[in-house]
Each structure stands twice: as C-alpha cells, then as structure tokens.
CSV table of C-alpha atoms and ligand atoms in Angstrom, one decimal:
chain,number,residue,atom,x,y,z
U,82,UNK,CA,-17.6,-38.0,162.5
U,83,UNK,CA,-17.2,-38.3,158.8
U,84,UNK,CA,-16.5,-34.9,157.0
U,85,UNK,CA,-19.7,-33.2,155.9
U,86,UNK,CA,-20.1,-30.8,153.1
U,87,UNK,CA,-18.3,-27.5,153.6
U,88,UNK,CA,-20.4,-24.7,154.9
U,89,UNK,CA,-21.3,-22.0,152.3
U,90,UNK,CA,-19.1,-19.0,152.0
U,91,UNK,CA,-20.7,-15.8,153.4
U,92,UNK,CA,-19.4,-12.7,155.2
U,93,UNK,CA,-19.2,-13.0,159.0
U,94,UNK,CA,-18.3,-10.4,161.5
U,95,UNK,CA,-14.6,-11.1,162.2
U,96,UNK,CA,-14.4,-9.2,165.5
U,97,UNK,CA,-17.4,-11.3,166.7
U,98,UNK,CA,-15.4,-14.5,165.9
U,99,UNK,CA,-12.4,-13.2,167.8
U,100,UNK,CA,-14.6,-12.1,170.7
U,101,UNK,CA,-16.3,-15.5,170.9
U,102,UNK,CA,-13.0,-17.3,171.1
U,103,UNK,CA,-11.5,-14.7,173.4
U,104,UNK,CA,-14.3,-15.4,175.8
U,105,UNK,CA,-13.7,-19.1,175.7
U,106,UNK,CA,-16.7,-20.0,173.5
U,107,UNK,CA,-16.8,-22.7,170.8
U,108,UNK,CA,-16.6,-21.6,167.2
U,109,UNK,CA,-19.2,-23.3,164.9
U,110,UNK,CA,-18.2,-25.3,161.9
U,111,UNK,CA,-19.4,-22.4,159.6
U,112,UNK,CA,-17.4,-19.9,161.6
U,113,UNK,CA,-14.2,-22.0,161.4
U,114,UNK,CA,-14.6,-22.5,157.6
U,115,UNK,CA,-15.4,-18.8,157.1
U,116,UNK,CA,-12.3,-17.7,158.9
U,117,UNK,CA,-10.0,-20.1,156.9
U,118,UNK,CA,-11.6,-19.3,153.6
U,119,UNK,CA,-11.5,-15.6,154.0
U,120,UNK,CA,-8.0,-15.5,155.5
U,121,UNK,CA,-6.6,-17.6,152.7
U,122,UNK,CA,-8.2,-15.4,150.0
U,123,UNK,CA,-6.8,-12.3,151.7
U,124,UNK,CA,-10.2,-10.9,152.9
U,125,UNK,CA,-9.2,-11.1,156.5
U,126,UNK,CA,-6.1,-9.0,157.3
U,127,UNK,CA,-3.2,-10.4,159.3
U,128,UNK,CA,-4.0,-8.3,162.4
U,129,UNK,CA,-7.4,-9.9,162.8
U,130,UNK,CA,-6.1,-13.4,162.0
U,131,UNK,CA,-3.3,-12.9,164.6
U,132,UNK,CA,-5.8,-11.9,167.2
U,133,UNK,CA,-8.0,-15.0,166.5
U,134,UNK,CA,-4.9,-17.3,166.5
U,135,UNK,CA,-3.8,-15.9,169.9
U,136,UNK,CA,-7.3,-16.4,171.2
U,137,UNK,CA,-7.2,-20.0,170.0
U,138,UNK,CA,-3.7,-20.4,171.5
U,139,UNK,CA,-5.0,-19.2,174.9
U,140,UNK,CA,-8.5,-20.7,175.0
U,141,UNK,CA,-7.8,-23.9,172.9
U,142,UNK,CA,-10.3,-25.8,170.7
U,143,UNK,CA,-12.3,-28.9,171.4
U,144,UNK,CA,-12.1,-32.1,169.3
U,145,UNK,CA,-14.9,-31.0,166.9
U,146,UNK,CA,-13.5,-27.5,166.3
U,147,UNK,CA,-10.0,-29.0,165.7
U,148,UNK,CA,-11.4,-31.5,163.2
U,149,UNK,CA,-13.3,-28.7,161.5
U,150,UNK,CA,-10.2,-26.5,161.3
U,151,UNK,CA,-8.2,-29.4,159.9
U,152,UNK,CA,-10.9,-30.0,157.2
U,153,UNK,CA,-11.2,-26.3,156.3
U,154,UNK,CA,-7.4,-26.1,155.9
U,155,UNK,CA,-7.3,-29.4,153.9
U,156,UNK,CA,-10.0,-28.2,151.6
U,157,UNK,CA,-8.1,-25.0,150.9
U,158,UNK,CA,-6.0,-27.0,148.4
U,159,UNK,CA,-5.7,-30.1,146.4
U,160,UNK,CA,-6.5,-33.5,147.9
U,161,UNK,CA,-4.8,-36.4,146.1
U,162,UNK,CA,-6.9,-39.3,144.9
U,163,UNK,CA,-5.3,-42.8,144.5
U,164,UNK,CA,-8.6,-44.7,144.5
U,165,UNK,CA,-7.6,-46.2,141.2
U,166,UNK,CA,-4.9,-48.2,143.0
U,167,UNK,CA,-6.5,-51.0,145.0
U,168,UNK,CA,-4.0,-51.4,147.9
U,169,UNK,CA,-4.3,-49.5,151.1
U,170,UNK,CA,-2.4,-46.2,151.2
U,171,UNK,CA,-0.5,-45.5,154.4
U,172,UNK,CA,2.0,-42.9,155.4
U,173,UNK,CA,4.1,-42.0,158.4
U,174,UNK,CA,4.8,-38.5,159.8
U,175,UNK,CA,7.4,-37.6,162.4
U,176,UNK,CA,7.1,-34.4,164.5
U,177,UNK,CA,10.9,-33.9,163.7
U,178,UNK,CA,14.1,-34.8,165.4
U,179,UNK,CA,17.9,-35.2,165.0
U,180,UNK,CA,19.2,-38.0,162.8
U,181,UNK,CA,15.6,-39.1,162.1
U,182,UNK,CA,16.0,-40.9,158.7
U,183,UNK,CA,13.2,-43.4,159.3
U,184,UNK,CA,11.2,-42.3,156.2
U,185,UNK,CA,14.0,-43.6,153.9
U,186,UNK,CA,13.8,-47.0,155.5
U,187,UNK,CA,10.1,-47.6,156.4
U,188,UNK,CA,8.6,-46.3,153.2
U,189,UNK,CA,10.4,-49.0,151.1
U,190,UNK,CA,10.0,-51.6,153.8
U,191,UNK,CA,6.2,-51.1,154.1
U,192,UNK,CA,5.9,-51.0,150.3
U,193,UNK,CA,7.8,-54.3,150.1
U,194,UNK,CA,5.4,-55.8,152.6
U,195,UNK,CA,2.3,-54.8,150.6
U,196,UNK,CA,1.0,-51.3,151.3
U,197,UNK,CA,1.3,-48.2,149.1
U,198,UNK,CA,3.2,-45.3,150.6
U,199,UNK,CA,2.5,-41.9,149.0
U,200,UNK,CA,5.0,-39.9,151.1
U,201,UNK,CA,5.0,-36.1,150.8
U,202,UNK,CA,7.8,-34.5,152.9
U,203,UNK,CA,9.3,-31.2,153.8
U,204,UNK,CA,12.7,-29.8,154.4
U,205,UNK,CA,14.7,-29.3,157.6
U,206,UNK,CA,14.7,-26.2,159.6
U,207,UNK,CA,16.9,-25.3,162.7
U,208,UNK,CA,18.3,-28.3,164.5
U,209,UNK,CA,15.9,-30.8,162.8
U,210,UNK,CA,16.6,-32.5,159.4
U,211,UNK,CA,14.1,-33.0,156.5
U,212,UNK,CA,13.5,-36.0,154.4
U,213,UNK,CA,13.7,-34.1,151.1
U,214,UNK,CA,17.2,-32.7,151.9
U,215,UNK,CA,18.4,-36.2,152.7
U,216,UNK,CA,17.0,-37.7,149.5
U,217,UNK,CA,18.3,-34.8,147.4
U,218,UNK,CA,21.8,-35.6,148.4
U,219,UNK,CA,21.5,-38.7,146.1
U,220,UNK,CA,22.9,-37.4,142.8
U,221,UNK,CA,20.0,-36.7,140.3
U,222,UNK,CA,17.1,-37.5,142.7
U,223,UNK,CA,14.1,-35.1,142.4
U,224,UNK,CA,11.0,-35.0,144.6
U,225,UNK,CA,9.4,-32.5,142.3
U,226,UNK,CA,6.9,-34.7,140.5
U,227,UNK,CA,3.7,-33.8,138.7
U,228,UNK,CA,0.6,-35.6,140.1
U,229,UNK,CA,0.7,-38.0,137.1
U,230,UNK,CA,4.3,-38.8,137.7
U,231,UNK,CA,3.7,-39.3,141.4
U,232,UNK,CA,0.8,-41.6,140.6
U,233,UNK,CA,3.0,-43.5,138.1
U,234,UNK,CA,5.9,-43.9,140.5
U,235,UNK,CA,3.6,-45.0,143.3
U,236,UNK,CA,1.9,-47.6,141.1
U,237,UNK,CA,5.2,-48.9,139.8
U,238,UNK,CA,7.3,-49.0,142.9
U,239,UNK,CA,4.7,-49.1,145.7
U,240,UNK,CA,6.1,-45.8,147.1
U,241,UNK,CA,6.8,-42.3,145.9
U,242,UNK,CA,8.6,-39.4,147.6
U,243,UNK,CA,7.1,-36.0,146.8
U,244,UNK,CA,7.6,-32.4,148.0
U,245,UNK,CA,5.0,-30.4,149.8
U,246,UNK,CA,4.1,-27.7,147.3
U,247,UNK,CA,1.8,-24.6,147.3
U,248,UNK,CA,-1.0,-26.9,146.1
U,249,UNK,CA,-1.4,-28.8,149.4
U,250,UNK,CA,-3.2,-27.0,152.2
U,251,UNK,CA,-2.2,-23.5,151.2
U,252,UNK,CA,-4.2,-22.2,154.2
U,253,UNK,CA,-1.6,-23.9,156.4
U,254,UNK,CA,1.3,-22.0,154.8
U,255,UNK,CA,-0.4,-18.7,155.4
U,256,UNK,CA,-1.5,-19.5,158.9
U,257,UNK,CA,1.9,-21.1,159.9
U,258,UNK,CA,3.8,-18.0,158.6
U,259,UNK,CA,1.6,-15.8,160.9
U,260,UNK,CA,1.9,-18.2,163.8
U,261,UNK,CA,5.7,-18.2,163.5
U,262,UNK,CA,5.8,-14.4,164.1
U,263,UNK,CA,3.0,-14.1,166.6
U,264,UNK,CA,4.2,-16.7,169.2
U,265,UNK,CA,1.3,-19.0,168.5
U,266,UNK,CA,3.2,-22.1,167.2
U,267,UNK,CA,3.0,-24.1,170.4
U,268,UNK,CA,-0.7,-24.7,170.4
U,269,UNK,CA,-2.0,-28.3,170.3
U,270,UNK,CA,-5.1,-27.6,168.1
U,271,UNK,CA,-3.1,-25.4,165.7
U,272,UNK,CA,-0.3,-27.9,165.4
U,273,UNK,CA,-2.8,-30.7,164.9
U,274,UNK,CA,-4.7,-28.9,162.1
U,275,UNK,CA,-1.4,-27.9,160.5
U,276,UNK,CA,0.0,-31.5,160.4
U,277,UNK,CA,-3.2,-33.4,159.7
U,278,UNK,CA,-4.4,-31.0,156.9
U,279,UNK,CA,-1.2,-31.7,155.0
U,280,UNK,CA,-1.2,-35.5,155.7
U,281,UNK,CA,-4.9,-36.0,154.8
U,282,UNK,CA,-4.2,-34.2,151.5
U,283,UNK,CA,-2.2,-37.3,150.5
U,284,UNK,CA,-5.4,-39.3,150.0
U,285,UNK,CA,-4.3,-41.9,152.6
U,286,UNK,CA,-6.3,-44.6,154.5
U,287,UNK,CA,-4.0,-44.7,157.5
U,288,UNK,CA,-1.3,-42.8,159.1
U,289,UNK,CA,1.4,-43.6,161.7
U,290,UNK,CA,2.7,-40.7,163.7
U,291,UNK,CA,6.0,-40.6,165.4
U,292,UNK,CA,5.6,-38.0,168.1
U,293,UNK,CA,9.1,-37.2,169.6
U,294,UNK,CA,9.7,-36.1,173.1
U,295,UNK,CA,13.0,-35.0,174.8
U,296,UNK,CA,15.5,-32.3,174.3
U,297,UNK,CA,15.8,-32.6,170.5
U,298,UNK,CA,12.0,-32.6,170.0
U,299,UNK,CA,9.5,-30.0,169.2
U,300,UNK,CA,7.5,-31.2,172.3
U,301,UNK,CA,10.2,-31.5,174.9
U,302,UNK,CA,8.0,-32.6,177.8
U,303,UNK,CA,6.3,-36.1,177.7
U,304,UNK,CA,2.9,-34.7,178.8
U,305,UNK,CA,2.8,-32.3,175.8
U,306,UNK,CA,3.8,-35.0,173.4
U,307,UNK,CA,1.1,-37.2,174.9
U,308,UNK,CA,-1.5,-34.4,174.4
U,309,UNK,CA,-0.4,-33.8,170.9
U,310,UNK,CA,-0.5,-37.5,170.0
U,311,UNK,CA,-4.0,-37.8,171.4
U,312,UNK,CA,-5.2,-34.8,169.4
U,313,UNK,CA,-3.6,-36.0,166.2
U,314,UNK,CA,-5.1,-39.5,166.6
U,315,UNK,CA,-8.6,-38.3,167.4
U,316,UNK,CA,-8.6,-35.8,164.5
U,317,UNK,CA,-7.6,-38.6,162.1
U,318,UNK,CA,-10.4,-40.7,163.5
U,319,UNK,CA,-12.8,-37.8,163.1
U,320,UNK,CA,-11.9,-37.8,159.4
U,321,UNK,CA,-12.5,-41.6,159.1
U,322,UNK,CA,-8.8,-42.5,159.0
U,323,UNK,CA,-7.0,-45.2,160.9
U,324,UNK,CA,-4.2,-43.4,162.9
U,325,UNK,CA,-1.7,-44.7,165.4
U,326,UNK,CA,0.9,-42.6,167.3
U,327,UNK,CA,4.1,-43.7,168.9
U,328,UNK,CA,5.6,-41.4,171.5
U,329,UNK,CA,9.4,-41.9,171.1
U,330,UNK,CA,12.5,-40.6,172.8
U,331,UNK,CA,14.6,-37.8,171.2
U,332,UNK,CA,17.0,-37.0,174.0
U,333,UNK,CA,19.9,-38.3,171.8
U,334,UNK,CA,20.1,-38.5,167.9
U,335,UNK,CA,18.4,-41.5,166.3
U,336,UNK,CA,21.0,-43.8,164.9
U,337,UNK,CA,24.6,-42.6,164.5
U,338,UNK,CA,24.6,-40.2,161.5
U,339,UNK,CA,23.4,-36.6,161.4
U,340,UNK,CA,23.7,-34.9,158.1
U,341,UNK,CA,22.2,-35.5,154.7
U,342,UNK,CA,24.4,-37.9,152.6
U,343,UNK,CA,25.7,-39.4,155.9
U,344,UNK,CA,22.1,-40.3,156.8
U,345,UNK,CA,21.4,-41.7,153.3
U,346,UNK,CA,24.4,-44.1,153.9
U,347,UNK,CA,23.0,-45.1,157.3
U,348,UNK,CA,19.5,-45.7,155.8
U,349,UNK,CA,20.9,-47.8,153.0
U,350,UNK,CA,23.0,-49.8,155.5
U,351,UNK,CA,19.8,-50.3,157.6
U,352,UNK,CA,17.9,-51.5,154.5
U,353,UNK,CA,20.8,-53.9,153.9
U,354,UNK,CA,20.3,-55.3,157.4
U,355,UNK,CA,23.2,-53.5,159.0
U,356,UNK,CA,21.5,-50.6,160.8
U,357,UNK,CA,22.2,-49.3,164.4
U,358,UNK,CA,20.1,-50.9,167.1
U,359,UNK,CA,17.9,-47.9,168.0
U,360,UNK,CA,17.2,-47.0,164.4
U,361,UNK,CA,16.3,-50.6,163.5
U,362,UNK,CA,14.0,-50.9,166.5
U,363,UNK,CA,12.0,-47.7,165.6
U,364,UNK,CA,11.8,-48.5,161.9
U,365,UNK,CA,10.5,-52.0,162.7
U,366,UNK,CA,7.8,-50.7,165.0
U,367,UNK,CA,6.7,-47.8,162.8
U,368,UNK,CA,6.5,-50.2,159.7
U,369,UNK,CA,4.6,-52.8,161.8
U,370,UNK,CA,2.0,-50.2,162.7
U,371,UNK,CA,1.8,-49.1,159.0
U,372,UNK,CA,1.2,-52.7,157.9
U,373,UNK,CA,-1.5,-53.1,160.6
U,374,UNK,CA,-3.3,-49.9,159.6
U,375,UNK,CA,-3.0,-50.9,155.9
U,376,UNK,CA,-4.4,-54.4,156.7
U,377,UNK,CA,-1.3,-56.0,155.3
U,378,UNK,CA,-0.9,-57.9,158.7
U,379,UNK,CA,-3.4,-58.9,161.3
U,380,UNK,CA,-1.3,-58.5,164.4
U,381,UNK,CA,1.8,-56.5,165.4
U,382,UNK,CA,3.8,-59.7,165.7
U,383,UNK,CA,3.0,-60.8,162.1
U,384,UNK,CA,3.7,-57.2,160.9
U,385,UNK,CA,7.1,-57.2,162.6
U,386,UNK,CA,7.9,-60.5,160.9
U,387,UNK,CA,7.0,-59.0,157.6
U,388,UNK,CA,9.4,-56.1,158.2
U,389,UNK,CA,12.1,-58.6,159.1
U,390,UNK,CA,11.5,-60.5,155.9
U,391,UNK,CA,11.4,-57.3,153.7
U,392,UNK,CA,14.9,-56.5,155.0
U,393,UNK,CA,16.5,-59.9,155.1
U,394,UNK,CA,15.2,-60.9,151.6
U,395,UNK,CA,16.6,-57.6,150.2
U,396,UNK,CA,13.2,-56.6,148.9
U,397,UNK,CA,13.1,-53.4,150.9
U,398,UNK,CA,16.4,-52.3,149.6
U,399,UNK,CA,15.3,-53.2,146.0
U,400,UNK,CA,12.2,-51.0,146.5
U,401,UNK,CA,14.4,-48.1,147.6
U,402,UNK,CA,16.8,-48.5,144.7
U,403,UNK,CA,13.8,-48.7,142.3
U,404,UNK,CA,12.2,-45.5,143.6
U,405,UNK,CA,15.5,-43.7,143.5
U,406,UNK,CA,16.1,-44.7,139.9
U,407,UNK,CA,12.5,-43.8,139.0
U,408,UNK,CA,12.8,-40.3,140.5
U,409,UNK,CA,16.1,-39.6,138.6
U,410,UNK,CA,18.6,-40.6,141.2
U,411,UNK,CA,21.7,-42.7,140.6
U,412,UNK,CA,21.0,-46.1,142.2
U,413,UNK,CA,24.8,-47.0,141.9
U,414,UNK,CA,25.4,-44.5,144.6
U,415,UNK,CA,23.5,-46.8,147.0
U,416,UNK,CA,26.2,-49.5,146.4
U,417,UNK,CA,29.2,-47.2,145.9
U,418,UNK,CA,29.0,-44.5,148.6
U,419,UNK,CA,31.9,-42.6,147.0
U,420,UNK,CA,29.3,-41.4,144.4
U,421,UNK,CA,27.4,-39.5,147.2
U,422,UNK,CA,28.6,-36.0,148.2
U,423,UNK,CA,31.9,-36.3,150.2
U,424,UNK,CA,33.2,-33.8,152.8
U,425,UNK,CA,36.8,-32.7,152.5
U,426,UNK,CA,37.8,-32.8,156.2
U,427,UNK,CA,37.3,-35.2,159.1
U,428,UNK,CA,37.9,-34.3,162.8
U,429,UNK,CA,37.4,-36.6,165.8
U,430,UNK,CA,35.9,-35.7,169.1
U,431,UNK,CA,37.5,-38.0,171.7
U,432,UNK,CA,36.5,-38.8,175.3
U,433,UNK,CA,38.2,-36.7,178.0
U,434,UNK,CA,38.0,-39.6,180.5
U,435,UNK,CA,37.1,-43.2,181.2
U,436,UNK,CA,33.4,-43.9,181.9
U,437,UNK,CA,30.0,-44.4,180.3
U,438,UNK,CA,28.2,-42.0,177.9
U,439,UNK,CA,25.3,-40.6,179.9
U,440,UNK,CA,24.2,-37.8,177.5
U,441,UNK,CA,24.4,-36.9,173.8
U,442,UNK,CA,22.2,-33.8,173.8
U,443,UNK,CA,20.2,-34.1,170.7
U,444,UNK,CA,19.3,-30.4,170.1
U,445,UNK,CA,23.0,-29.3,170.6
U,446,UNK,CA,24.2,-32.0,168.2
U,447,UNK,CA,21.5,-31.0,165.6
U,448,UNK,CA,22.6,-27.3,166.0
U,449,UNK,CA,26.3,-28.3,165.5
U,450,UNK,CA,25.3,-30.2,162.4
U,451,UNK,CA,23.4,-27.1,161.2
U,452,UNK,CA,26.4,-24.9,161.8
U,453,UNK,CA,28.6,-27.3,159.7
U,454,UNK,CA,26.1,-26.5,156.9
U,455,UNK,CA,23.9,-29.6,157.0
U,456,UNK,CA,20.8,-27.7,158.1
U,457,UNK,CA,19.1,-24.3,157.7
U,458,UNK,CA,19.0,-21.4,160.2
U,459,UNK,CA,16.5,-19.7,157.9
U,460,UNK,CA,14.1,-21.5,155.4
U,461,UNK,CA,15.9,-19.9,152.4
U,462,UNK,CA,19.5,-21.0,153.4
U,463,UNK,CA,21.5,-23.4,151.1
U,464,UNK,CA,22.7,-26.6,152.7
U,465,UNK,CA,25.8,-28.7,152.2
U,466,UNK,CA,24.7,-32.3,151.6
U,467,UNK,CA,28.1,-33.8,152.5
U,468,UNK,CA,28.7,-32.5,156.0
U,469,UNK,CA,27.5,-33.6,159.4
U,470,UNK,CA,28.6,-35.9,162.2
U,471,UNK,CA,28.7,-39.6,163.0
U,472,UNK,CA,28.5,-40.8,166.6
U,473,UNK,CA,30.7,-43.8,167.3
U,474,UNK,CA,29.2,-44.1,170.8
U,475,UNK,CA,25.7,-43.8,172.1
U,476,UNK,CA,24.2,-43.4,175.6
U,477,UNK,CA,25.1,-46.3,177.8
U,478,UNK,CA,28.3,-47.2,175.9
U,479,UNK,CA,31.5,-47.7,177.8
U,480,UNK,CA,34.3,-45.3,176.7
U,481,UNK,CA,38.0,-44.8,177.5
U,482,UNK,CA,39.9,-41.5,177.7
U,483,UNK,CA,41.1,-40.7,174.2
U,484,UNK,CA,38.6,-42.9,172.5
U,485,UNK,CA,36.5,-41.5,169.5
U,486,UNK,CA,33.0,-40.5,170.4
U,487,UNK,CA,32.1,-38.5,167.3
U,488,UNK,CA,33.5,-37.9,163.8
U,489,UNK,CA,32.8,-34.5,162.3
U,490,UNK,CA,32.7,-34.1,158.5
U,491,UNK,CA,33.2,-30.6,157.2
U,492,UNK,CA,34.0,-28.5,154.1
U,493,UNK,CA,34.1,-25.0,155.5
U,494,UNK,CA,36.9,-24.9,158.1
U,495,UNK,CA,35.8,-21.6,159.6
U,496,UNK,CA,32.7,-23.4,161.0
U,497,UNK,CA,34.7,-26.1,162.8
U,498,UNK,CA,35.7,-24.4,166.1
U,499,UNK,CA,32.1,-23.5,167.0
U,500,UNK,CA,30.8,-26.9,165.9
U,501,UNK,CA,33.5,-28.8,167.9
U,502,UNK,CA,32.8,-26.8,170.9
U,503,UNK,CA,29.1,-27.5,170.8
U,504,UNK,CA,29.7,-31.2,170.2
U,505,UNK,CA,32.1,-31.4,173.2
U,506,UNK,CA,29.5,-29.7,175.4
U,507,UNK,CA,26.7,-32.0,174.2
U,508,UNK,CA,28.6,-35.1,175.4
U,509,UNK,CA,28.4,-36.1,179.1
U,510,UNK,CA,30.3,-39.0,180.6
U,511,UNK,CA,29.4,-40.7,184.0
U,512,UNK,CA,31.7,-42.8,186.1
U,513,UNK,CA,29.2,-45.6,186.5
U,514,UNK,CA,26.9,-47.5,184.0
U,515,UNK,CA,23.8,-45.6,183.1
U,516,UNK,CA,20.2,-46.9,182.8
U,517,UNK,CA,18.8,-46.6,179.3
U,518,UNK,CA,15.4,-45.0,178.7
U,519,UNK,CA,13.1,-47.0,176.4
U,520,UNK,CA,13.0,-45.7,172.9
U,521,UNK,CA,9.3,-46.2,172.4
U,522,UNK,CA,7.6,-44.6,175.4
U,523,UNK,CA,3.9,-45.0,174.6
U,524,UNK,CA,1.5,-45.9,171.9
U,525,UNK,CA,-1.8,-44.0,171.2
U,526,UNK,CA,-4.1,-46.1,169.1
U,527,UNK,CA,-7.4,-45.3,167.6
U,528,UNK,CA,-10.0,-46.6,165.1
U,529,UNK,CA,-12.2,-44.3,163.1
U,530,UNK,CA,-15.2,-43.0,164.9
U,531,UNK,CA,-17.6,-44.3,162.2
Q,191,URA,N1,4.8,-29.0,162.1
Q,191,URA,C1,3.8,-28.6,161.3
Q,191,URA,O1,3.7,-29.1,160.2
Q,191,URA,N2,3.0,-27.7,161.8
Q,191,URA,C2,3.1,-27.2,163.0
Q,191,URA,O2,2.3,-26.4,163.4
Q,191,URA,C3,4.1,-27.6,163.8
Q,191,URA,C4,5.0,-28.6,163.4
C-alpha cells in the first residue's frame, strides 16, 4: 500500500470514534486522520484523546489502521526531501538500550561504504542513553542544524546527525506526552506509529531497526520484541520503504562503556578497528543490512566485507572525523581523548570470588550510570558528559576474587555509595562456565508491498 492523499478535514463525532474502537471495530482512514489532525490542533481535548488511546491500547489496531495512524502523524509535520542527492538514503533506529553507541559507528561506516545516512536522533531518558547526549560530549559539537545545513553536511560527508525538533511529527510529541501519563505507552500500534512517523519524516528509502529484548530493553520479553519488529517492518513496507529489523539481546550492556564521553571513546576505538567483540558484531550486521537496503551491496556477505574494508582502510573513522568537524566539534578530541570531558574520580568494583561472570544486569547498570549523572531521571534534567562506568569483564568471562569487573567514573561523590551498591548487585558470578546467548536473536525482513 503506497500512501494515498490525506482525507479531507471535517468534523466527526469524537465519542463515536471512541465507541467504535472501544467495541473492537476498525477505524477508517478518514477517522484516523480526523483524530490526529483535530487532537494536534487542540480541537479534541485530552480527556477524549486519552479514552481513544486507551481503547486502542486494549483493542489494538490492524496493519492498515497502524499504517494510517503513522501517516497521519508523519503528515502533522515536516518531511525532509533529499531527492536532489542521487544516492540511497538509509537510517538505523534502535528501540533503546544501555551502552548502545552503534549510531556513532554505523552511520560513518555505512556512509564510507556508499549510502547516505540522514540520522535524526533523540536524547536519553531513564536507564537508556541517547545518541545526541553522546555526540554533544564532543567539545563544540552541535546537532542543531537548519535544514539547509543538514542537507549540506549530508551531501559533503555522506552523513549528518540532527536533533528531533518540534517540526518532525508534532502529533507524536502530543500523543506521546498523553500516553506517558495514561498508561498507554506499551501498545504495539502506538509505538509503531510513534517510531515510524519520526523515521519516515527523514525522507529515507530504507531503515534498519534494532529491536532490543532482555532486562535492559523497552520490550523485555522476546515475544513482544518480535511482535513490535513485525509491526514496524510491515508499516515501513506499507509506506513503500525497505525495512529490516534485527532482534538483539540487551540483557547486559552493549560493549564495555556506559556514559556519554566514555561511549564516544569506545565508538572511536571501534572505528579505528579496536572495538569490543559484541559491539563490533552488532555494528557489522546493522551496517550490512543498511548497505543491502541502500543497494550498495547485493548480498549480506558482500555488505559485511564492505563494513570490514570501511573500518580497516580508516575511511569510516575519517567520515566520523569529518562530520564532527563539519558540525562544530573538535576532531582532535578523537585522537587525544584528554580533550573530552574527564571525570575527577575513579572507583573499582572487584569480584567477591573466583568464577565466571553470569550476569551484568543491563537495566541496573543503566540506572547506576544515570545516578552518577550520565542520564536523566526526568526529560529536563542536566547530564554530566564525563561520568559513567566501564566494564572490564563481560558475561562468560573468567574472574578471580579481587579482580576488577567495573570501573566507575564520577564527579559528585555523594552519588557514589548508591551507584556502587547498584553495580555490585547487578553483577552475578557462577562457579562454572556459562553458556552465552547469541547477540542477534532473529531477523525480520520485508520488501515494500508495492
Ligand atoms: N520510542 C518512541 O519513539 N515511541 C514510543 O512510543 C516508544 C518508544
């Protein structure tokens, strides 16, 4: 289904819309658009919108309704147009996790391998980090670009990092704020429309989704992650986009570093070919899918080889250094890490006994990092870019009593006791070797329906 013209705006009986969904009936395309347009413009009050959102939460939406809701939310704001640039435009979206710095690596790697990456990102909230916060720990870097500047940086570097502003899918901001206070966040059609309306506003041809599952993920259970991945992929296809989703494990942090400047260092090390095993594996696979969707490779194997060559040749790192410089950041800080924000204090968490690391509970480690100041409890909180933690052991590693498992970087000493306590509780040690879960659990692939 390729998007059709938007239905005309006319007054509809809002209680009738609520009643229909309450009774499990399908909303027509005109009804979905009418609700989104009139709620965004302030004509439908919050109490009626809340009732409809709760009806959607309980009754669900089918594929067509979800695609219509996505389109109505997308059309509530600006849709970027990069058609003047001939290459394929491809992006990646992660449902959020702890230590997830893949965007900083795969955007330059994919750009080095021939696709354009117009990446619009958000900030971190709660235990999960945000790409913008990480990038802004680079002195001088700014994601606040006008459309003209974003277009210029994209054309020059092959990638650009922008901030999600009021202009993109404003309906989503308004609906999300209401969902947050009416217990209607965890709904597959509402999450799908929220994510896809913002991503489709980037004017992309293809999208790779990293749907996380496990204790540190938004969708903790694999079956929910699978349902969300299927819904995201089919909604992308309904809009004529090529979309692939990987369902990936988030029971322990990705890579070793959690915290903004610390994650920039790990990302740069990965771009220089010295990344931790799990981070490298995921970046390689996500980039390979981006290259496949962007038709820069004709098989996953050749796409993986292109990722490898972008890293070993240094081209991916050069792309990152060029976009950092173009967006006002100091590229010397990518060589001399002492130019990045530095924490004043370091504490080590050591193993209490001999054995094998069997758990590094991602959510608790993300919360500990937030308590140190690396993340936000509330969306208006100020973060400290220097603080966080670095794991020296990951699940499966052998450890001896007294050996360092985690290094904690802090500025505010009053936060240390609580953070250390949480980190100690997040670590479990087994007497015998443990079996590792695969990092990439499943792939959901789709082609456009038309
Ligand atoms: N992320 C989003 O952008 N929207 C949701 O509804 C949930 C997660």
